């Protein structure tokens, strides 16, 4: 009895011990840490714990007796398993807080977990890793995100092939090929390869694009490639950085509105590109700023137009609208203010009340104008198309006035006696006038009988 009780106690103890030792602080999956690599290329995964989550670096954690372990869950699998670091050629290896793939293969895609632990303490985090194939006929895959760098125009700049150090021993000199939008470039204009970098001598807007560097080297007799893509974006030169320029309102333009109508004043400001600057623009009415406008009739609307020839620069238009404006409100102070880090510009709009013509006079003038217009139109149409109108009238409503007029013929045709004219008269003219319109023609040869009509 005593013995079995002791046994149960022991069992419970071991189970609880196991449970506590299995417990681990799981910080879940850090999807921001997605690493992407190309099939067949070397890549390293760094355990994110030491970057953003712990104050310790790997060396201090290691000397404190903590060990780092790696697990992974293959794509489409449920089971988390230890990573096999005993593959041929040391394809996957561990070095401090880094997991190396020499090289990575398509089926290495999955979620990776690194776990830091001792007997009483455990912490783990997961992150995704994706291995991609390059697109057919391309030096890249469109699914791999490219880094973006921003170069000011008319300046020199150095484009460095990123994330290549530490991949090969220091005594190895790799070769590098540069591609612009995946076309191998041998002799760039204005851009010179310099070691693993590309030196831009004078940045132009047309140099914008995807730059891919492929670094090739041999290690232990095996060739390897590292493919990196950077998107180069250009931005206006700092030499053109200026305080904002106000286009409207200005001293020359006066805005006139009818009392009871809508007030509508645009504030248009050109902002050149200024590094790390805000672009503020706002209306004030009698010193009251936009945030304090409570009247429902007041609307403020903003639109932005980019300056295509000057990347980073833009025109911002902020429109102030007030419905049912009163004569008093037309005397208010409407001031627009624009600001960037280099300066402020502020201007009051010149607003006047428009003495409008009374409404019924406008309506009367409109009515008269419309009538006159219609009459003129009718006269013009009649002049141009009178023949068609007469014929149309006759065809549809008219009695044939050629019958009751007591004349035997309606038309006398005289013509030159050659074959061409004769054919025109006898076939075309006669066909149309006699058959279609019902006139009777007197044609010299046909109808002039001796003693007939004159
Ligand atoms: C790790 O951190 C310690 C102290 O915080 C520092 O002395 C050491 O240089 C660091 N090691 C690395 C590899 O950064
Ligand atoms: C991954 O694919 C390679 C061939 O592409 C194969 O040799 C290897 O066994 C695969 N690994 C796993 C874990 O399925
Ligand atoms: C990684 O895990 C997340 C859920 O935590 C899952 O949605 C995702 O599909 C996994 N990725 C891969 C490649 O297995
Ligand atoms: C395990 O690590 C934690 C955190 O560094 C430390 O406080 C604790 O004393 C360590 N436990 C053992 C048994 O080393
Ligand atoms: C640069 O690459 C991205 C994605 O890889 C693509 O969407 C974009 O169109 C490319 N730009 C140029 C100018 O080729
Ligand atoms: C390296 O890249 C070059 C050019 O894209 C290609 O011809 C070569 O086959 C690649 N080598 C390896 C080992 O992937
Ligand atoms: C903008 O300013 C930051 C520092 O505030 C600097 O690091 C960066 O290089 C500048 N960018 C350009 C395009 O001048
Ligand atoms: C209109 O208001 C602005 C500030 O809101 C002020 O600087 C300016 O002096 C005012 N104009 C007049 C005529 O009061
Ligand atoms: C603001 O202006 C934009 C374009 O100018 C327009 O599409 C939008 O409807 C306007 N909004 C209001 C509330 O007037």
Coordinates of C-alpha atoms and ligand atoms in Angstrom, one line a residue:
X1 CA 0.0 0.0 0.0
X2 CA 2.7 2.4 1.1
X3 CA 4.8 1.4 -1.9
X4 CA 2.1 1.9 -4.4
X5 CA 1.3 5.4 -2.9
X6 CA 5.0 6.3 -3.3
X7 CA 4.9 5.1 -6.9
X8 CA 1.9 7.2 -7.7
X9 CA 3.6 10.2 -6.1
X10 CA 6.7 9.7 -8.1
X11 CA 4.7 9.3 -11.3
X12 CA 2.8 12.6 -10.6
X13 CA 6.1 14.3 -9.8
X14 CA 7.7 13.2 -13.1
X15 CA 4.7 14.1 -15.1
X16 CA 4.6 17.7 -13.6
X17 CA 8.3 18.0 -14.1
X18 CA 8.0 17.0 -17.7
X19 CA 5.1 19.5 -18.2
X20 CA 7.0 22.4 -16.8
X21 CA 10.1 21.6 -18.8
X22 CA 8.0 21.4 -21.9
X23 CA 6.4 24.8 -21.4
X24 CA 7.9 27.4 -23.6
X25 CA 7.1 31.1 -24.1
X26 CA 5.8 31.1 -27.6
X27 CA 6.0 34.5 -29.3
X28 CA 4.1 33.2 -32.3
X29 CA 5.0 33.8 -35.9
X30 CA 6.6 37.0 -37.0
X31 CA 5.4 37.4 -40.5
X32 CA 7.3 40.7 -41.0
X33 CA 10.4 38.6 -41.0
X34 CA 9.6 36.8 -44.3
X35 CA 12.9 35.8 -45.9
X36 CA 12.8 35.0 -49.7
X37 CA 15.6 33.3 -51.6
X38 CA 16.1 31.8 -55.1
X39 CA 16.2 28.1 -55.7
X40 CA 19.9 26.9 -55.8
X41 CA 21.3 30.0 -54.1
X42 CA 23.0 30.2 -50.7
X43 CA 21.0 32.0 -48.0
X44 CA 21.2 32.6 -44.3
X45 CA 18.4 32.8 -41.7
X46 CA 19.1 34.8 -38.6
X47 CA 17.1 34.0 -35.4
X48 CA 15.0 37.1 -34.9
X49 CA 15.1 36.6 -31.1
X50 CA 18.4 38.4 -30.8
X51 CA 17.4 41.2 -33.2
X52 CA 14.2 42.7 -31.8
X53 CA 13.1 40.6 -28.9
X54 CA 16.0 40.2 -26.4
X55 CA 18.5 42.6 -25.0
X56 CA 21.1 39.8 -25.1
X57 CA 23.1 39.0 -28.2
X58 CA 23.9 35.4 -29.1
X59 CA 27.3 35.4 -27.4
X60 CA 26.0 36.7 -24.0
X61 CA 23.1 34.2 -24.1
X62 CA 25.4 31.4 -25.0
X63 CA 27.9 32.1 -22.2
X64 CA 24.9 32.3 -19.8
X65 CA 24.3 28.6 -20.6
X66 CA 21.4 29.0 -23.0
X67 CA 21.2 26.9 -26.1
X68 CA 19.6 27.7 -29.4
X69 CA 17.7 25.1 -31.3
X70 CA 16.0 25.2 -34.7
X71 CA 12.8 23.5 -35.9
X72 CA 10.8 23.8 -39.1
X73 CA 7.4 23.0 -40.5
X74 CA 7.5 22.2 -44.2
X75 CA 5.1 23.9 -46.6
X76 CA 1.7 22.1 -46.3
X77 CA 2.8 20.0 -43.3
X78 CA 1.4 20.1 -39.8
X79 CA 4.3 18.5 -38.0
X80 CA 7.1 20.6 -36.5
X81 CA 10.4 18.7 -36.7
X82 CA 14.1 19.4 -35.9
X83 CA 16.2 20.5 -38.8
X84 CA 18.5 17.9 -40.2
X85 CA 22.0 19.4 -40.1
X86 CA 23.6 16.1 -41.2
X87 CA 22.9 16.4 -44.9
X88 CA 25.6 15.6 -47.4
X89 CA 28.0 18.5 -48.1
X90 CA 26.7 20.3 -45.0
X91 CA 23.9 21.7 -47.1
X92 CA 22.2 23.1 -44.0
X93 CA 24.4 24.2 -41.1
X94 CA 24.2 26.1 -37.8
X95 CA 26.6 29.0 -37.0
X96 CA 25.8 30.9 -33.8
X97 CA 22.4 32.5 -34.4
X98 CA 22.4 31.8 -38.1
X99 CA 21.1 28.9 -40.0
X100 CA 22.9 28.5 -43.4
X101 CA 21.7 26.9 -46.6
X102 CA 24.4 26.2 -49.2
X103 CA 22.3 26.2 -51.2
X104 CA 18.5 26.6 -50.4
X105 CA 16.2 24.3 -52.4
X106 CA 12.5 24.8 -53.3
X107 CA 11.3 22.3 -50.7
X108 CA 13.0 24.2 -47.9
X109 CA 10.0 26.6 -48.0
X110 CA 8.2 26.6 -44.7
X111 CA 7.9 28.1 -41.2
X112 CA 11.1 28.1 -39.2
X113 CA 11.3 28.3 -35.4
X114 CA 14.3 29.2 -33.3
X115 CA 14.1 28.3 -29.6
X116 CA 16.4 29.6 -26.8
X117 CA 16.4 27.5 -23.6
X118 CA 17.9 26.2 -20.4
X119 CA 16.3 23.9 -17.9
X120 CA 14.1 26.6 -16.4
X121 CA 13.7 29.1 -19.2
X122 CA 12.4 28.8 -22.8
X123 CA 11.6 31.2 -25.5
X124 CA 10.7 30.6 -29.1
X125 CA 9.6 32.5 -32.2
X126 CA 8.6 31.4 -35.8
X127 CA 9.0 33.1 -39.1
X128 CA 8.3 32.2 -42.7
X129 CA 11.0 31.3 -45.3
X130 CA 10.1 31.1 -49.0
X131 CA 12.3 29.7 -51.8
X132 CA 11.3 30.8 -55.3
X133 CA 12.1 29.8 -58.8
X134 CA 13.1 32.6 -61.2
X135 CA 10.4 33.4 -63.8
X136 CA 10.9 32.0 -67.3
X137 CA 13.1 34.3 -69.4
X138 CA 13.8 36.5 -66.5
X139 CA 16.6 37.2 -64.1
X140 CA 14.1 37.5 -61.2
X141 CA 10.8 36.3 -59.9
X142 CA 8.1 39.0 -59.7
X143 CA 7.0 37.5 -56.4
X144 CA 10.3 38.5 -54.7
X145 CA 10.0 41.9 -53.1
X146 CA 12.7 44.3 -54.3
X147 CA 14.4 46.8 -52.0
X148 CA 13.8 50.4 -52.9
X149 CA 16.5 53.1 -52.9
X150 CA 16.0 56.8 -53.6
X151 CA 18.5 58.8 -55.6
X152 CA 18.4 62.6 -56.0
X153 CA 18.6 63.7 -59.6
X154 CA 21.7 65.4 -61.0
X155 CA 23.8 63.9 -58.3
X156 CA 26.3 61.1 -57.9
X157 CA 25.2 57.9 -56.1
X158 CA 26.5 54.5 -55.2
X159 CA 24.3 51.5 -55.7
X160 CA 25.6 48.6 -53.6
X161 CA 24.7 45.0 -54.2
X162 CA 23.1 44.3 -50.8
X163 CA 23.5 41.3 -48.5
X164 CA 26.5 39.7 -50.0
X165 CA 29.2 39.9 -47.3
X166 CA 29.9 36.8 -45.3
X167 CA 28.8 34.5 -48.0
X168 CA 32.2 33.6 -49.3
X169 CA 35.7 33.6 -47.7
X170 CA 37.6 36.9 -47.8
X171 CA 40.2 35.5 -50.2
X172 CA 37.6 34.8 -52.9
X173 CA 37.0 37.5 -55.4
X174 CA 33.5 37.1 -56.9
X175 CA 32.4 38.5 -60.2
X176 CA 29.3 40.6 -60.5
X177 CA 27.0 41.2 -63.5
X178 CA 24.5 44.1 -63.5
X179 CA 21.1 43.9 -65.2
X180 CA 18.7 46.8 -65.7
X181 CA 15.1 45.5 -65.9
X182 CA 16.7 42.1 -66.5
X183 CA 18.8 43.1 -69.5
X184 CA 22.5 42.5 -69.0
X185 CA 24.3 45.7 -69.3
X186 CA 27.9 45.7 -70.3
X187 CA 28.7 49.3 -70.7
X188 CA 26.2 51.5 -68.8
X189 CA 26.0 55.1 -69.8
X190 CA 26.9 57.3 -66.8
X191 CA 27.1 54.2 -64.5
X192 CA 30.3 52.3 -63.7
X193 CA 30.7 49.0 -61.9
X194 CA 33.0 49.5 -58.9
X195 CA 33.7 46.3 -57.0
X196 CA 30.3 45.0 -56.0
X197 CA 28.7 48.4 -56.5
X198 CA 27.5 50.5 -59.4
X199 CA 28.6 54.1 -59.3
X200 CA 26.1 56.6 -60.8
X201 CA 27.9 59.6 -62.1
X202 CA 24.9 61.7 -62.9
X203 CA 21.5 60.4 -61.8
X204 CA 18.8 61.0 -64.5
X205 CA 15.1 60.2 -64.3
X206 CA 15.4 57.6 -67.1
X207 CA 17.8 55.6 -65.0
X208 CA 14.8 54.6 -62.8
X209 CA 14.2 50.9 -62.8
X210 CA 14.9 47.5 -61.3
X211 CA 18.7 46.8 -61.0
X212 CA 19.7 43.2 -60.5
X213 CA 23.2 42.2 -59.5
X214 CA 24.2 38.5 -59.8
X215 CA 27.3 37.8 -57.8
X216 CA 29.1 34.6 -58.7
X217 CA 31.8 32.8 -56.8
X218 CA 33.3 29.3 -56.3
X219 CA 33.5 27.6 -52.9
X220 CA 35.0 24.2 -52.4
X221 CA 34.9 23.8 -56.2
X222 CA 31.2 24.5 -56.4
X223 CA 29.8 27.5 -58.2
X224 CA 27.3 29.7 -56.5
X225 CA 25.2 32.7 -57.4
X226 CA 23.6 35.4 -55.3
X227 CA 20.9 37.4 -57.0
X228 CA 19.7 40.7 -55.5
X229 CA 17.3 43.3 -56.9
X230 CA 17.0 46.9 -56.0
X231 CA 14.4 49.3 -57.4
X232 CA 16.1 52.7 -58.0
X233 CA 13.6 55.6 -57.7
X234 CA 14.7 59.1 -58.5
X235 CA 13.7 62.2 -56.6
X236 CA 14.1 65.9 -57.3
X237 CA 17.5 67.3 -56.5
X238 CA 17.9 69.0 -53.1
X239 CA 19.2 72.1 -55.1
X240 CA 15.5 72.6 -56.1
X241 CA 14.2 72.4 -52.6
X242 CA 12.2 75.6 -51.9
X243 CA 9.5 76.9 -49.6
X244 CA 6.0 76.4 -50.9
X245 CA 4.9 78.6 -53.8
X246 CA 1.3 79.9 -53.7
X247 CA -0.4 80.0 -57.2
X248 CA -3.9 81.1 -55.9
X249 CA -5.1 83.1 -54.1
X250 CA -2.9 85.9 -55.4
X251 CA -2.9 89.7 -55.6
X252 CA -4.4 89.8 -59.1
X253 CA -7.4 87.6 -58.9
X254 CA -10.6 88.9 -57.3
X255 CA -13.3 86.3 -56.5
X256 CA -16.9 87.7 -56.9
X257 CA -19.9 85.9 -55.5
X258 CA -23.6 86.6 -55.3
X259 CA -25.0 86.7 -51.9
X260 CA -27.1 83.6 -51.4
X261 CA -25.0 81.6 -53.9
X262 CA -21.9 79.4 -53.2
X263 CA -18.5 80.8 -52.3
X264 CA -15.8 78.7 -53.9
X265 CA -12.1 79.7 -53.6
X266 CA -9.3 77.3 -54.5
X267 CA -5.9 77.5 -52.7
X268 CA -3.3 76.0 -55.1
X269 CA 0.2 75.6 -53.8
X270 CA 3.3 74.1 -55.5
X271 CA 5.5 72.1 -53.2
X272 CA 9.0 71.2 -54.5
X273 CA 10.5 68.0 -53.0
X274 CA 12.2 68.6 -49.7
X275 CA 13.7 65.6 -47.9
X276 CA 11.9 64.7 -44.6
X277 CA 9.5 67.6 -44.9
X278 CA 5.8 67.8 -44.3
X279 CA 3.5 69.6 -46.8
X280 CA 0.9 71.6 -44.8
X281 CA -1.9 73.6 -46.4
X282 CA -4.9 75.1 -44.7
X283 CA -7.7 77.8 -44.8
X284 CA -8.4 80.3 -42.1
X285 CA -11.6 82.3 -41.9
X286 CA -11.3 85.4 -39.7
X287 CA -8.3 83.7 -38.0
X288 CA -10.3 80.5 -37.3
X289 CA -8.5 77.4 -38.7
X290 CA -10.1 74.5 -40.5
X291 CA -10.3 72.2 -37.4
X292 CA -12.6 74.7 -35.8
X293 CA -15.1 75.1 -38.8
X294 CA -18.4 73.8 -37.3
X295 CA -20.8 75.3 -39.9
X296 CA -22.3 72.5 -42.0
X297 CA -22.3 74.8 -45.1
X298 CA -18.5 75.0 -45.1
X299 CA -16.7 72.3 -47.0
X300 CA -13.0 71.9 -47.6
X301 CA -11.7 69.5 -50.3
X302 CA -8.1 68.6 -51.2
X303 CA -6.6 67.1 -54.4
X304 CA -3.0 66.4 -55.3
X305 CA -1.3 66.5 -58.7
X306 CA 2.2 65.1 -59.0
X307 CA 4.8 66.9 -61.1
X308 CA 5.8 64.3 -63.6
X309 CA 9.0 66.1 -64.7
X310 CA 10.1 66.6 -61.2
X311 CA 9.7 63.5 -59.1
X312 CA 8.6 64.1 -55.5
X313 CA 7.2 67.6 -56.3
X314 CA 3.5 68.1 -56.3
X315 CA 0.7 70.7 -56.5
X316 CA -1.9 70.6 -53.7
X317 CA -5.2 72.3 -54.3
X318 CA -7.5 72.9 -51.3
X319 CA -10.9 74.2 -52.2
X320 CA -13.0 76.1 -49.8
X321 CA -16.8 76.0 -50.4
X322 CA -19.5 77.8 -48.5
X323 CA -23.1 77.4 -49.6
X324 CA -25.7 80.1 -49.1
X325 CA -23.1 82.7 -48.5
X326 CA -24.5 85.9 -46.7
X327 CA -23.4 89.5 -47.6
X328 CA -21.7 89.7 -44.2
X329 CA -19.7 86.5 -44.7
X330 CA -18.4 87.9 -48.0
X331 CA -16.6 90.5 -46.0
X332 CA -14.8 87.9 -43.9
X333 CA -11.1 87.3 -44.1
X334 CA -10.3 84.1 -46.1
X335 CA -6.6 83.3 -45.8
X336 CA -4.7 80.3 -47.1
X337 CA -1.5 79.2 -45.5
X338 CA 1.1 76.7 -46.8
X339 CA 4.1 75.4 -45.0
X340 CA 7.1 73.0 -45.4
X341 CA 10.3 72.8 -43.4
X342 CA 11.9 75.6 -45.5
X343 CA 9.2 78.2 -45.1
X344 CA 5.6 79.5 -44.9
X345 CA 3.5 81.4 -47.4
X346 CA 0.2 82.9 -46.5
X347 CA -2.2 85.0 -48.6
X348 CA -5.7 86.4 -48.2
X349 CA -8.1 85.9 -51.1
X350 CA -9.7 89.0 -52.5
X351 CA -13.4 88.4 -52.2
X352 CA -16.2 90.8 -53.4
X353 CA -19.9 90.7 -53.5
X354 CA -21.2 90.5 -57.1
X355 CA -24.1 92.8 -57.7
X356 CA -26.2 90.3 -59.6
X357 CA -28.9 91.1 -62.2
X358 CA -32.3 90.2 -60.8
X359 CA -33.4 86.8 -61.7
X360 CA -36.5 87.5 -63.9
X361 CA -34.4 89.7 -66.2
X362 CA -32.0 86.9 -66.8
X363 CA -34.9 84.5 -67.5
X364 CA -36.5 87.0 -69.9
X365 CA -33.2 87.5 -71.7
X366 CA -32.7 83.8 -72.0
X367 CA -36.2 83.2 -73.4
X368 CA -35.8 86.0 -76.1
X369 CA -32.3 84.7 -77.0
X370 CA -33.6 81.2 -77.5
X371 CA -36.5 82.4 -79.7
X372 CA -34.2 84.5 -81.9
X373 CA -31.8 81.6 -82.2
X374 CA -34.6 79.3 -83.4
X375 CA -35.8 81.8 -86.0
X376 CA -32.3 82.2 -87.4
X377 CA -31.8 78.5 -87.6
X378 CA -35.1 78.1 -89.5
X379 CA -34.2 80.7 -92.0
X380 CA -30.8 79.2 -92.6
X381 CA -32.3 75.7 -93.0
X382 CA -35.0 77.0 -95.4
X383 CA -32.4 78.7 -97.6
X384 CA -30.2 75.7 -97.9
X385 CA -32.9 73.0 -98.2
X386 CA -35.8 74.9 -99.9
X387 CA -35.9 72.6 -102.9
X388 CA -35.9 69.4 -100.8
X389 CA -38.6 70.9 -98.6
X390 CA -40.9 71.8 -101.5
X391 CA -40.5 68.3 -103.0
X392 CA -41.0 66.7 -99.6
X393 CA -44.2 68.7 -99.1
X394 CA -45.4 67.8 -102.5
X395 CA -44.6 64.1 -102.1
X396 CA -46.5 63.9 -98.8
X397 CA -49.3 66.4 -98.8
X398 CA -49.4 68.2 -102.1
X399 CA -51.8 67.8 -105.0
X400 CA -49.8 67.9 -108.2
X401 CA -49.9 71.6 -109.3
X402 CA -48.6 70.7 -112.7
X403 CA -51.9 69.1 -113.7
X404 CA -54.3 71.9 -113.2
X405 CA -52.2 74.7 -114.7
X406 CA -53.4 74.2 -118.3
X407 CA -50.0 73.6 -119.7
X408 CA -49.0 70.6 -121.7
X409 CA -45.3 70.6 -120.5
X410 CA -43.6 71.9 -117.4
X411 CA -40.1 71.9 -118.6
X412 CA -38.4 72.6 -121.9
X413 CA -35.0 70.9 -122.3
X414 CA -32.5 72.2 -124.9
X415 CA -29.2 70.5 -125.1
X416 CA -26.1 70.1 -127.3
X417 CA -26.4 67.3 -129.7
X418 CA -23.7 64.9 -128.7
X419 CA -24.0 61.4 -127.3
X420 CA -23.0 62.3 -123.8
X421 CA -25.4 65.2 -123.3
X422 CA -28.2 63.2 -125.0
X423 CA -27.7 60.3 -122.7
X424 CA -27.8 62.6 -119.7
X425 CA -31.0 64.3 -120.9
X426 CA -32.8 61.2 -122.1
X427 CA -31.9 58.8 -119.3
X428 CA -30.9 60.6 -116.2
X429 CA -32.8 63.9 -116.3
X430 CA -36.0 62.4 -117.8
X431 CA -35.9 59.5 -115.5
X432 CA -35.7 61.7 -112.4
X433 CA -38.1 64.5 -113.4
X434 CA -40.8 62.5 -115.2
X435 CA -40.8 59.2 -113.3
X436 CA -40.0 60.3 -109.8
X437 CA -41.4 63.8 -109.6
X438 CA -44.2 63.7 -112.2
X439 CA -43.1 66.7 -114.3
X440 CA -43.7 66.6 -118.0
X441 CA -40.6 67.4 -120.1
X442 CA -40.5 68.9 -123.5
X443 CA -37.4 67.4 -125.2
X444 CA -36.6 68.8 -128.5
X445 CA -36.1 65.6 -130.5
X446 CA -38.8 63.6 -128.8
X447 CA -41.6 66.1 -128.5
X448 CA -41.2 68.8 -131.1
X449 CA -43.6 67.5 -133.7
X450 CA -44.5 69.7 -136.7
X451 CA -47.3 71.9 -135.6
X452 CA -46.9 71.0 -132.0
X453 CA -46.2 73.2 -129.0
X454 CA -43.9 76.1 -129.3
Ligands
LIG1 C1 27.3 41.1 -27.2 O1 27.0 42.0 -26.2 C2 28.1 42.3 -25.3 C3 27.6 43.1 -24.2 O2 26.3 43.5 -24.3 C4 29.2 42.9 -26.1 O3 30.3 43.2 -25.3 C5 29.6 42.0 -27.3 O4 30.5 42.7 -28.1 C6 28.4 41.7 -28.1 N1 28.8 40.7 -29.2 C7 28.5 40.8 -30.4 C8 28.9 39.7 -31.3 O5 27.8 41.7 -30.8
LIG2 C1 14.0 18.4 -51.5 O1 14.2 18.3 -52.9 C2 15.4 17.6 -53.3 C3 15.5 17.6 -54.7 O2 15.0 18.8 -55.3 C4 15.4 16.2 -52.7 O3 16.7 15.7 -53.0 C5 15.3 16.3 -51.2 O4 15.2 15.0 -50.7 C6 14.0 17.0 -50.8 N1 14.0 17.2 -49.4 C7 12.9 17.0 -48.7 C8 13.0 17.2 -47.2 O5 11.8 16.6 -49.2
LIG3 C1 3.3 29.3 -41.7 O1 2.3 29.3 -40.6 C2 1.2 30.1 -40.9 C3 0.3 30.0 -39.7 O2 1.0 30.3 -38.5 C4 0.5 29.6 -42.1 O3 -0.6 30.4 -42.4 C5 1.4 29.6 -43.3 O4 0.8 29.0 -44.4 C6 2.7 28.8 -43.0 N1 3.6 28.9 -44.1 C7 4.1 27.8 -44.7 C8 5.0 28.1 -45.9 O5 3.9 26.7 -44.4
LIG4 C1 18.1 30.0 -17.4 O1 18.1 31.3 -18.0 C2 17.5 32.3 -17.3 C3 17.5 33.6 -18.1 O2 18.7 33.9 -18.6 C4 18.2 32.5 -16.0 O3 17.5 33.5 -15.2 C5 18.2 31.2 -15.2 O4 18.9 31.4 -14.0 C6 18.8 30.1 -16.0 N1 18.6 28.8 -15.3 C7 19.6 28.0 -15.2 C8 19.3 26.7 -14.5 O5 20.7 28.2 -15.7
LIG5 C1 10.3 46.3 -61.1 O1 10.0 45.1 -60.5 C2 8.7 45.1 -60.0 C3 8.4 43.7 -59.3 O2 9.5 42.9 -59.3 C4 7.7 45.3 -61.1 O3 6.4 45.3 -60.5 C5 8.0 46.6 -61.8 O4 7.1 46.8 -62.9 C6 9.4 46.6 -62.3 N1 9.7 47.9 -62.8 C7 10.2 48.1 -64.0 C8 10.4 49.5 -64.4 O5 10.5 47.2 -64.7
LIG6 C1 24.6 31.8 -62.1 O1 24.0 32.8 -62.9 C2 24.3 32.7 -64.3 C3 23.7 33.9 -65.0 O2 22.4 34.1 -64.6 C4 23.9 31.4 -64.9 O3 24.3 31.3 -66.2 C5 24.5 30.2 -64.1 O4 24.0 29.0 -64.5 C6 24.2 30.4 -62.6 N1 25.0 29.4 -61.9 C7 24.4 28.7 -60.8 C8 25.3 27.8 -60.1 O5 23.3 28.9 -60.5
LIG7 C1 17.1 62.5 -46.4 O1 17.6 62.8 -45.1 C2 18.1 61.7 -44.4 C3 18.5 62.1 -43.0 O2 17.5 62.9 -42.4 C4 19.3 61.1 -45.1 O3 19.7 59.9 -44.4 C5 18.9 60.8 -46.5 O4 20.0 60.3 -47.2 C6 18.3 62.0 -47.2 N1 17.8 61.5 -48.5 C7 18.1 62.2 -49.6 C8 17.5 61.6 -50.8 O5 18.7 63.2 -49.6
LIG8 C1 -6.5 88.0 -42.4 O1 -6.1 86.9 -41.5 C2 -4.7 86.6 -41.5 C3 -4.5 85.4 -40.6 O2 -5.6 84.6 -40.5 C4 -4.0 87.8 -41.0 O3 -2.6 87.5 -41.1 C5 -4.3 89.0 -41.9 O4 -3.7 90.2 -41.4 C6 -5.8 89.2 -41.9 N1 -6.1 90.3 -42.9 C7 -6.8 91.4 -42.5 C8 -7.0 92.4 -43.6 O5 -7.2 91.5 -41.4
LIG9 C1 -13.3 66.3 -53.6 O1 -12.7 66.4 -54.8 C2 -12.6 65.2 -55.5 C3 -11.8 65.5 -56.8 O2 -11.6 66.8 -57.0 C4 -14.0 64.7 -55.8 O3 -13.9 63.5 -56.5 C5 -14.7 64.6 -54.5 O4 -16.0 64.2 -54.7 C6 -14.7 65.9 -53.7 N1 -15.4 65.6 -52.4 C7 -16.2 66.5 -51.9 C8 -16.8 66.2 -50.6 O5 -16.6 67.5 -52.5

